[in-house]
Amino acid sequence: LFLVCDGVSLANGWFASREAAEKSNEILGEELDRKLENIATGDHVSPERKQELMIQEVMSEIQRTILEADRSIKSKTELDPRFSGDVATTFSLARLVEMPDKTQQLFVANVGDSRVFVLREGKLIRLTQDDSLLSQALNGGYVSQADGHLVDQASRVDELPDRLQVFFRQRQIITRAVGALRDDSIDVKRYRVLPGDRLILASDGLTDQFTEK
């Protein structure tokens, strides 16, 4: 289990990130291992069906983890006078699972702008998409994929042409965070891991400082 939770609510972000990390360890650690072991050792089930059940279980439990963390943060902070406004955190998670066919499968979920990468044969591959105003501009067609990449990889606003400078600040404004979710839509992706792959999880404090080259 690999996880980055970067608190986004000024001084109170630490509470949200702690709650999310604890909930992840509770549900996706040994508890999930036991559930997967029960599926893998079950009788009268084909290896193919076992694999399907394991995939469904992991995806369901990751979704449950994020939603329960969100509810826990909200319930613990809304009546506490120490906290005001949204108390929230980014959430980037990767869970590695060995399947019955002996392949390694990586399950990835993301809320906010922390990122998950795989370094494969010297090439850095991003596995997550930010929940940010820049991503909304990309999805809405207001900026092209090529220009969006330029904005994302720029270290300073003056490196960009005038027409793109307005988007520089937008890349750092997130539209979703755990503790401030407005819906239950959680996307979990699955990837096959190859020998030699290296996994990188990073907050924007790191990704803002280097290019993906």
PDB file of C-alpha atoms in Angstrom:
ATOM      1  CA  LEU A   1       0.000   0.000   0.000  1.00  0.00           C
ATOM      2  CA  PHE A   2       1.435   3.349  -1.120  1.00  0.00           C
ATOM      3  CA  LEU A   3      -0.179   6.656  -0.266  1.00  0.00           C
ATOM      4  CA  VAL A   4       0.327  10.421  -0.376  1.00  0.00           C
ATOM      5  CA  CYS A   5      -2.117  12.696   1.479  1.00  0.00           C
ATOM      6  CA  ASP A   6      -1.233  16.380   1.263  1.00  0.00           C
ATOM      7  CA  GLY A   7      -3.375  18.548   3.527  1.00  0.00           C
ATOM      8  CA  VAL A   8      -4.869  21.492   1.636  1.00  0.00           C
ATOM      9  CA  SER A   9      -6.724  23.415   4.339  1.00  0.00           C
ATOM     10  CA  LEU A  10      -3.987  25.715   5.605  1.00  0.00           C
ATOM     11  CA  ALA A  11      -3.039  24.838   9.199  1.00  0.00           C
ATOM     12  CA  ASN A  12      -5.786  22.199   9.533  1.00  0.00           C
ATOM     13  CA  GLY A  13      -4.839  20.100   6.538  1.00  0.00           C
ATOM     14  CA  TRP A  14      -2.764  17.876   8.818  1.00  0.00           C
ATOM     15  CA  PHE A  15      -5.944  16.530  10.422  1.00  0.00           C
ATOM     16  CA  ALA A  16      -7.529  15.559   7.113  1.00  0.00           C
ATOM     17  CA  SER A  17      -4.359  13.876   5.845  1.00  0.00           C
ATOM     18  CA  ARG A  18      -3.987  11.931   9.093  1.00  0.00           C
ATOM     19  CA  GLU A  19      -7.593  10.723   8.989  1.00  0.00           C
ATOM     20  CA  ALA A  20      -7.274   9.648   5.362  1.00  0.00           C
ATOM     21  CA  ALA A  21      -4.028   7.782   6.000  1.00  0.00           C
ATOM     22  CA  GLU A  22      -5.425   5.985   9.041  1.00  0.00           C
ATOM     23  CA  LYS A  23      -8.585   4.962   7.193  1.00  0.00           C
ATOM     24  CA  SER A  24      -6.496   3.674   4.280  1.00  0.00           C
ATOM     25  CA  ASN A  25      -4.329   1.552   6.533  1.00  0.00           C
ATOM     26  CA  GLU A  26      -7.387   0.227   8.363  1.00  0.00           C
ATOM     27  CA  ILE A  27      -9.279  -0.902   5.257  1.00  0.00           C
ATOM     28  CA  LEU A  28      -6.602  -1.517   2.640  1.00  0.00           C
ATOM     29  CA  GLY A  29      -3.912  -3.102   4.786  1.00  0.00           C
ATOM     30  CA  GLU A  30      -4.271  -6.427   6.574  1.00  0.00           C
ATOM     31  CA  GLU A  31      -8.066  -6.357   6.337  1.00  0.00           C
ATOM     32  CA  LEU A  32      -7.947  -6.365   2.544  1.00  0.00           C
ATOM     33  CA  ASP A  33      -5.143  -8.953   2.541  1.00  0.00           C
ATOM     34  CA  ARG A  34      -7.401 -11.354   4.466  1.00  0.00           C
ATOM     35  CA  LYS A  35     -10.311 -10.822   2.093  1.00  0.00           C
ATOM     36  CA  LEU A  36      -8.116 -11.435  -0.942  1.00  0.00           C
ATOM     37  CA  GLU A  37      -6.594 -14.542   0.650  1.00  0.00           C
ATOM     38  CA  ASN A  38     -10.078 -15.946   1.264  1.00  0.00           C
ATOM     39  CA  ILE A  39     -10.945 -15.429  -2.396  1.00  0.00           C
ATOM     40  CA  ALA A  40      -7.656 -16.880  -3.648  1.00  0.00           C
ATOM     41  CA  THR A  41      -7.960 -20.056  -1.546  1.00  0.00           C
ATOM     42  CA  GLY A  42     -11.667 -20.627  -2.140  1.00  0.00           C
ATOM     43  CA  ASP A  43     -12.818 -24.004  -3.475  1.00  0.00           C
ATOM     44  CA  HIS A  44     -14.900 -24.665  -6.583  1.00  0.00           C
ATOM     45  CA  VAL A  45     -13.965 -21.345  -8.203  1.00  0.00           C
ATOM     46  CA  SER A  46     -11.917 -21.122 -11.390  1.00  0.00           C
ATOM     47  CA  PRO A  47      -8.699 -19.079 -11.392  1.00  0.00           C
ATOM     48  CA  GLU A  48     -10.295 -16.682 -13.885  1.00  0.00           C
ATOM     49  CA  ARG A  49     -13.300 -16.111 -11.630  1.00  0.00           C
ATOM     50  CA  LYS A  50     -11.048 -15.662  -8.597  1.00  0.00           C
ATOM     51  CA  GLN A  51      -9.165 -12.963 -10.466  1.00  0.00           C
ATOM     52  CA  GLU A  52     -12.416 -11.185 -11.370  1.00  0.00           C
ATOM     53  CA  LEU A  53     -13.575 -11.302  -7.748  1.00  0.00           C
ATOM     54  CA  MET A  54     -10.245  -9.986  -6.471  1.00  0.00           C
ATOM     55  CA  ILE A  55     -10.304  -7.068  -8.907  1.00  0.00           C
ATOM     56  CA  GLN A  56     -13.857  -6.194  -7.881  1.00  0.00           C
ATOM     57  CA  GLU A  57     -12.968  -6.423  -4.191  1.00  0.00           C
ATOM     58  CA  VAL A  58      -9.909  -4.176  -4.432  1.00  0.00           C
ATOM     59  CA  MET A  59     -11.687  -1.522  -6.479  1.00  0.00           C
ATOM     60  CA  SER A  60     -14.704  -1.555  -4.171  1.00  0.00           C
ATOM     61  CA  GLU A  61     -12.572  -1.289  -1.032  1.00  0.00           C
ATOM     62  CA  ILE A  62     -10.516   1.600  -2.422  1.00  0.00           C
ATOM     63  CA  GLN A  63     -13.698   3.483  -3.236  1.00  0.00           C
ATOM     64  CA  ARG A  64     -15.066   2.714   0.230  1.00  0.00           C
ATOM     65  CA  THR A  65     -11.854   3.923   1.850  1.00  0.00           C
ATOM     66  CA  ILE A  66     -11.985   7.326   0.165  1.00  0.00           C
ATOM     67  CA  LEU A  67     -15.670   7.863   0.892  1.00  0.00           C
ATOM     68  CA  GLU A  68     -15.362   6.753   4.527  1.00  0.00           C
ATOM     69  CA  ALA A  69     -12.325   8.998   5.000  1.00  0.00           C
ATOM     70  CA  ASP A  70     -14.300  11.900   3.546  1.00  0.00           C
ATOM     71  CA  ARG A  71     -17.252  11.271   5.880  1.00  0.00           C
ATOM     72  CA  SER A  72     -14.980  10.806   8.894  1.00  0.00           C
ATOM     73  CA  ILE A  73     -13.186  14.106   8.290  1.00  0.00           C
ATOM     74  CA  LYS A  74     -16.457  15.972   7.866  1.00  0.00           C
ATOM     75  CA  SER A  75     -18.128  14.450  10.945  1.00  0.00           C
ATOM     76  CA  LYS A  76     -15.142  15.054  13.218  1.00  0.00           C
ATOM     77  CA  THR A  77     -14.531  18.650  12.169  1.00  0.00           C
ATOM     78  CA  GLU A  78     -17.936  20.197  11.507  1.00  0.00           C
ATOM     79  CA  LEU A  79     -18.776  20.587  15.215  1.00  0.00           C
ATOM     80  CA  ASP A  80     -15.239  21.138  16.473  1.00  0.00           C
ATOM     81  CA  PRO A  81     -14.499  24.835  17.156  1.00  0.00           C
ATOM     82  CA  ARG A  82     -10.837  24.307  16.314  1.00  0.00           C
ATOM     83  CA  PHE A  83     -11.738  23.885  12.650  1.00  0.00           C
ATOM     84  CA  SER A  84     -13.464  26.287  10.269  1.00  0.00           C
ATOM     85  CA  GLY A  85     -14.366  25.818   6.632  1.00  0.00           C
ATOM     86  CA  ASP A  86     -13.417  22.729   4.672  1.00  0.00           C
ATOM     87  CA  VAL A  87     -10.728  20.563   6.234  1.00  0.00           C
ATOM     88  CA  ALA A  88      -9.431  18.471   3.376  1.00  0.00           C
ATOM     89  CA  THR A  89      -6.537  16.637   1.785  1.00  0.00           C
ATOM     90  CA  THR A  90      -5.362  15.396  -1.563  1.00  0.00           C
ATOM     91  CA  PHE A  91      -5.321  11.625  -1.845  1.00  0.00           C
ATOM     92  CA  SER A  92      -3.176   9.557  -4.207  1.00  0.00           C
ATOM     93  CA  LEU A  93      -3.090   5.837  -3.573  1.00  0.00           C
ATOM     94  CA  ALA A  94      -1.544   2.796  -5.188  1.00  0.00           C
ATOM     95  CA  ARG A  95      -2.266  -0.752  -3.997  1.00  0.00           C
ATOM     96  CA  LEU A  96      -0.163  -3.617  -5.369  1.00  0.00           C
ATOM     97  CA  VAL A  97      -1.848  -7.023  -5.555  1.00  0.00           C
ATOM     98  CA  GLU A  98      -0.553 -10.389  -6.758  1.00  0.00           C
ATOM     99  CA  MET A  99      -3.210 -12.154  -8.808  1.00  0.00           C
ATOM    100  CA  PRO A 100      -3.887 -15.901  -9.091  1.00  0.00           C
ATOM    101  CA  ASP A 101      -2.112 -15.889 -12.486  1.00  0.00           C
ATOM    102  CA  LYS A 102       0.984 -14.542 -10.648  1.00  0.00           C
ATOM    103  CA  THR A 103       0.870 -11.150 -12.362  1.00  0.00           C
ATOM    104  CA  GLN A 104       1.291  -8.006 -10.291  1.00  0.00           C
ATOM    105  CA  GLN A 105      -1.630  -5.604 -10.644  1.00  0.00           C
ATOM    106  CA  LEU A 106      -1.462  -1.987  -9.495  1.00  0.00           C
ATOM    107  CA  PHE A 107      -4.708  -0.276  -8.456  1.00  0.00           C
ATOM    108  CA  VAL A 108      -4.579   3.522  -8.479  1.00  0.00           C
ATOM    109  CA  ALA A 109      -6.977   6.203  -7.245  1.00  0.00           C
ATOM    110  CA  ASN A 110      -6.545   9.944  -7.028  1.00  0.00           C
ATOM    111  CA  VAL A 111      -8.382  12.956  -5.594  1.00  0.00           C
ATOM    112  CA  GLY A 112      -6.737  16.368  -5.911  1.00  0.00           C
ATOM    113  CA  ASP A 113      -3.367  17.105  -7.498  1.00  0.00           C
ATOM    114  CA  SER A 114      -0.932  14.687  -5.892  1.00  0.00           C
ATOM    115  CA  ARG A 115       0.271  12.267  -8.558  1.00  0.00           C
ATOM    116  CA  VAL A 116       1.219   8.648  -9.179  1.00  0.00           C
ATOM    117  CA  PHE A 117       3.904   7.757 -11.720  1.00  0.00           C
ATOM    118  CA  VAL A 118       5.593   4.608 -12.956  1.00  0.00           C
ATOM    119  CA  LEU A 119       9.204   4.833 -14.090  1.00  0.00           C
ATOM    120  CA  ARG A 120       9.554   2.197 -16.813  1.00  0.00           C
ATOM    121  CA  GLU A 121      12.712   1.701 -18.858  1.00  0.00           C
ATOM    122  CA  GLY A 122      13.796   5.273 -18.186  1.00  0.00           C
ATOM    123  CA  LYS A 123      10.436   6.795 -19.128  1.00  0.00           C
ATOM    124  CA  LEU A 124       8.213   8.483 -16.556  1.00  0.00           C
ATOM    125  CA  ILE A 125       4.548   7.598 -17.078  1.00  0.00           C
ATOM    126  CA  ARG A 126       1.868   9.520 -15.203  1.00  0.00           C
ATOM    127  CA  LEU A 127      -1.017   7.302 -14.060  1.00  0.00           C
ATOM    128  CA  THR A 128      -3.314   9.956 -12.582  1.00  0.00           C
ATOM    129  CA  GLN A 129      -5.060  13.104 -13.749  1.00  0.00           C
ATOM    130  CA  ASP A 130      -5.249  16.152 -11.485  1.00  0.00           C
ATOM    131  CA  ASP A 131      -8.549  17.450 -10.180  1.00  0.00           C
ATOM    132  CA  SER A 132      -7.717  21.069 -10.957  1.00  0.00           C
ATOM    133  CA  LEU A 133      -8.962  24.091 -12.860  1.00  0.00           C
ATOM    134  CA  LEU A 134      -6.311  23.398 -15.493  1.00  0.00           C
ATOM    135  CA  SER A 135      -7.685  19.877 -15.987  1.00  0.00           C
ATOM    136  CA  GLN A 136     -11.171  21.332 -16.356  1.00  0.00           C
ATOM    137  CA  ALA A 137      -9.870  23.740 -19.001  1.00  0.00           C
ATOM    138  CA  LEU A 138      -8.281  20.803 -20.831  1.00  0.00           C
ATOM    139  CA  ASN A 139     -11.416  18.687 -20.647  1.00  0.00           C
ATOM    140  CA  GLY A 140     -13.556  21.614 -21.742  1.00  0.00           C
ATOM    141  CA  GLY A 141     -11.388  22.304 -24.776  1.00  0.00           C
ATOM    142  CA  TYR A 142     -10.318  25.753 -23.599  1.00  0.00           C
ATOM    143  CA  VAL A 143      -6.672  24.754 -23.883  1.00  0.00           C
ATOM    144  CA  SER A 144      -5.091  22.075 -26.055  1.00  0.00           C
ATOM    145  CA  GLN A 145      -3.310  19.027 -24.684  1.00  0.00           C
ATOM    146  CA  ALA A 146      -0.002  20.373 -25.986  1.00  0.00           C
ATOM    147  CA  ASP A 147      -0.503  23.787 -24.386  1.00  0.00           C
ATOM    148  CA  GLY A 148      -1.764  22.184 -21.184  1.00  0.00           C
ATOM    149  CA  HIS A 149       1.448  20.199 -21.000  1.00  0.00           C
ATOM    150  CA  LEU A 150       3.479  23.374 -21.456  1.00  0.00           C
ATOM    151  CA  VAL A 151       1.611  25.018 -18.585  1.00  0.00           C
ATOM    152  CA  ASP A 152       2.003  21.981 -16.361  1.00  0.00           C
ATOM    153  CA  GLN A 153       5.730  21.698 -16.949  1.00  0.00           C
ATOM    154  CA  ALA A 154       6.564  25.414 -16.621  1.00  0.00           C
ATOM    155  CA  SER A 155       8.462  26.353 -13.457  1.00  0.00           C
ATOM    156  CA  ARG A 156       7.662  30.086 -13.766  1.00  0.00           C
ATOM    157  CA  VAL A 157       4.781  31.975 -15.315  1.00  0.00           C
ATOM    158  CA  ASP A 158       7.115  34.109 -17.442  1.00  0.00           C
ATOM    159  CA  GLU A 159       8.262  30.961 -19.259  1.00  0.00           C
ATOM    160  CA  LEU A 160       4.866  30.822 -20.942  1.00  0.00           C
ATOM    161  CA  PRO A 161       3.461  32.868 -23.837  1.00  0.00           C
ATOM    162  CA  ASP A 162       0.998  35.542 -22.767  1.00  0.00           C
ATOM    163  CA  ARG A 163      -2.032  33.547 -23.942  1.00  0.00           C
ATOM    164  CA  LEU A 164      -1.206  30.699 -21.539  1.00  0.00           C
ATOM    165  CA  GLN A 165      -0.181  32.639 -18.449  1.00  0.00           C
ATOM    166  CA  VAL A 166      -3.765  32.774 -17.152  1.00  0.00           C
ATOM    167  CA  PHE A 167      -3.698  28.978 -16.862  1.00  0.00           C
ATOM    168  CA  PHE A 168      -0.496  28.865 -14.784  1.00  0.00           C
ATOM    169  CA  ARG A 169      -2.262  29.685 -11.531  1.00  0.00           C
ATOM    170  CA  GLN A 170      -5.170  27.381 -12.412  1.00  0.00           C
ATOM    171  CA  ARG A 171      -2.982  24.302 -12.326  1.00  0.00           C
ATOM    172  CA  GLN A 172      -2.586  24.762  -8.557  1.00  0.00           C
ATOM    173  CA  ILE A 173      -6.272  25.290  -7.740  1.00  0.00           C
ATOM    174  CA  ILE A 174      -7.827  21.914  -7.047  1.00  0.00           C
ATOM    175  CA  THR A 175     -11.493  21.153  -7.577  1.00  0.00           C
ATOM    176  CA  ARG A 176     -11.804  18.029  -5.413  1.00  0.00           C
ATOM    177  CA  ALA A 177     -10.319  16.905  -2.089  1.00  0.00           C
ATOM    178  CA  VAL A 178     -11.077  14.255   0.518  1.00  0.00           C
ATOM    179  CA  GLY A 179     -12.978  15.974   3.310  1.00  0.00           C
ATOM    180  CA  ALA A 180     -14.707  18.275   0.838  1.00  0.00           C
ATOM    181  CA  LEU A 181     -16.174  15.869  -1.717  1.00  0.00           C
ATOM    182  CA  ARG A 182     -19.450  16.937  -3.286  1.00  0.00           C
ATOM    183  CA  ASP A 183     -20.228  13.579  -4.913  1.00  0.00           C
ATOM    184  CA  ASP A 184     -19.471   9.858  -4.542  1.00  0.00           C
ATOM    185  CA  SER A 185     -17.735   9.414  -7.904  1.00  0.00           C
ATOM    186  CA  ILE A 186     -14.379   7.712  -7.321  1.00  0.00           C
ATOM    187  CA  ASP A 187     -12.430   6.408 -10.304  1.00  0.00           C
ATOM    188  CA  VAL A 188     -10.084   3.467  -9.674  1.00  0.00           C
ATOM    189  CA  LYS A 189      -7.727   2.395 -12.440  1.00  0.00           C
ATOM    190  CA  ARG A 190      -5.804  -0.848 -12.828  1.00  0.00           C
ATOM    191  CA  TYR A 191      -2.389  -1.406 -14.412  1.00  0.00           C
ATOM    192  CA  ARG A 192      -0.147  -4.401 -14.932  1.00  0.00           C
ATOM    193  CA  VAL A 193       3.243  -4.019 -13.293  1.00  0.00           C
ATOM    194  CA  LEU A 194       6.330  -5.191 -15.182  1.00  0.00           C
ATOM    195  CA  PRO A 195       9.710  -6.296 -13.782  1.00  0.00           C
ATOM    196  CA  GLY A 196      11.908  -3.278 -13.155  1.00  0.00           C
ATOM    197  CA  ASP A 197       9.036  -0.800 -12.779  1.00  0.00           C
ATOM    198  CA  ARG A 198       9.496   1.857 -10.113  1.00  0.00           C
ATOM    199  CA  LEU A 199       6.583   3.601  -8.470  1.00  0.00           C
ATOM    200  CA  ILE A 200       6.609   7.303  -7.564  1.00  0.00           C
ATOM    201  CA  LEU A 201       3.918   9.105  -5.566  1.00  0.00           C
ATOM    202  CA  ALA A 202       4.370  12.827  -5.072  1.00  0.00           C
ATOM    203  CA  SER A 203       2.570  15.942  -3.889  1.00  0.00           C
ATOM    204  CA  ASP A 204       2.649  19.174  -5.886  1.00  0.00           C
ATOM    205  CA  GLY A 205       5.515  20.322  -3.686  1.00  0.00           C
ATOM    206  CA  LEU A 206       7.681  17.916  -5.679  1.00  0.00           C
ATOM    207  CA  THR A 207       5.997  17.846  -9.079  1.00  0.00           C
ATOM    208  CA  ASP A 208       6.085  21.644  -9.327  1.00  0.00           C
ATOM    209  CA  GLN A 209       9.883  21.467  -9.089  1.00  0.00           C
ATOM    210  CA  PHE A 210      10.712  19.071 -11.939  1.00  0.00           C
ATOM    211  CA  THR A 211       9.612  18.248 -15.471  1.00  0.00           C
ATOM    212  CA  GLU A 212       8.486  14.788 -16.488  1.00  0.00           C
ATOM    213  CA  LYS A 213      11.451  14.533 -18.872  1.00  0.00           C
TER     214      LYS A 213
END
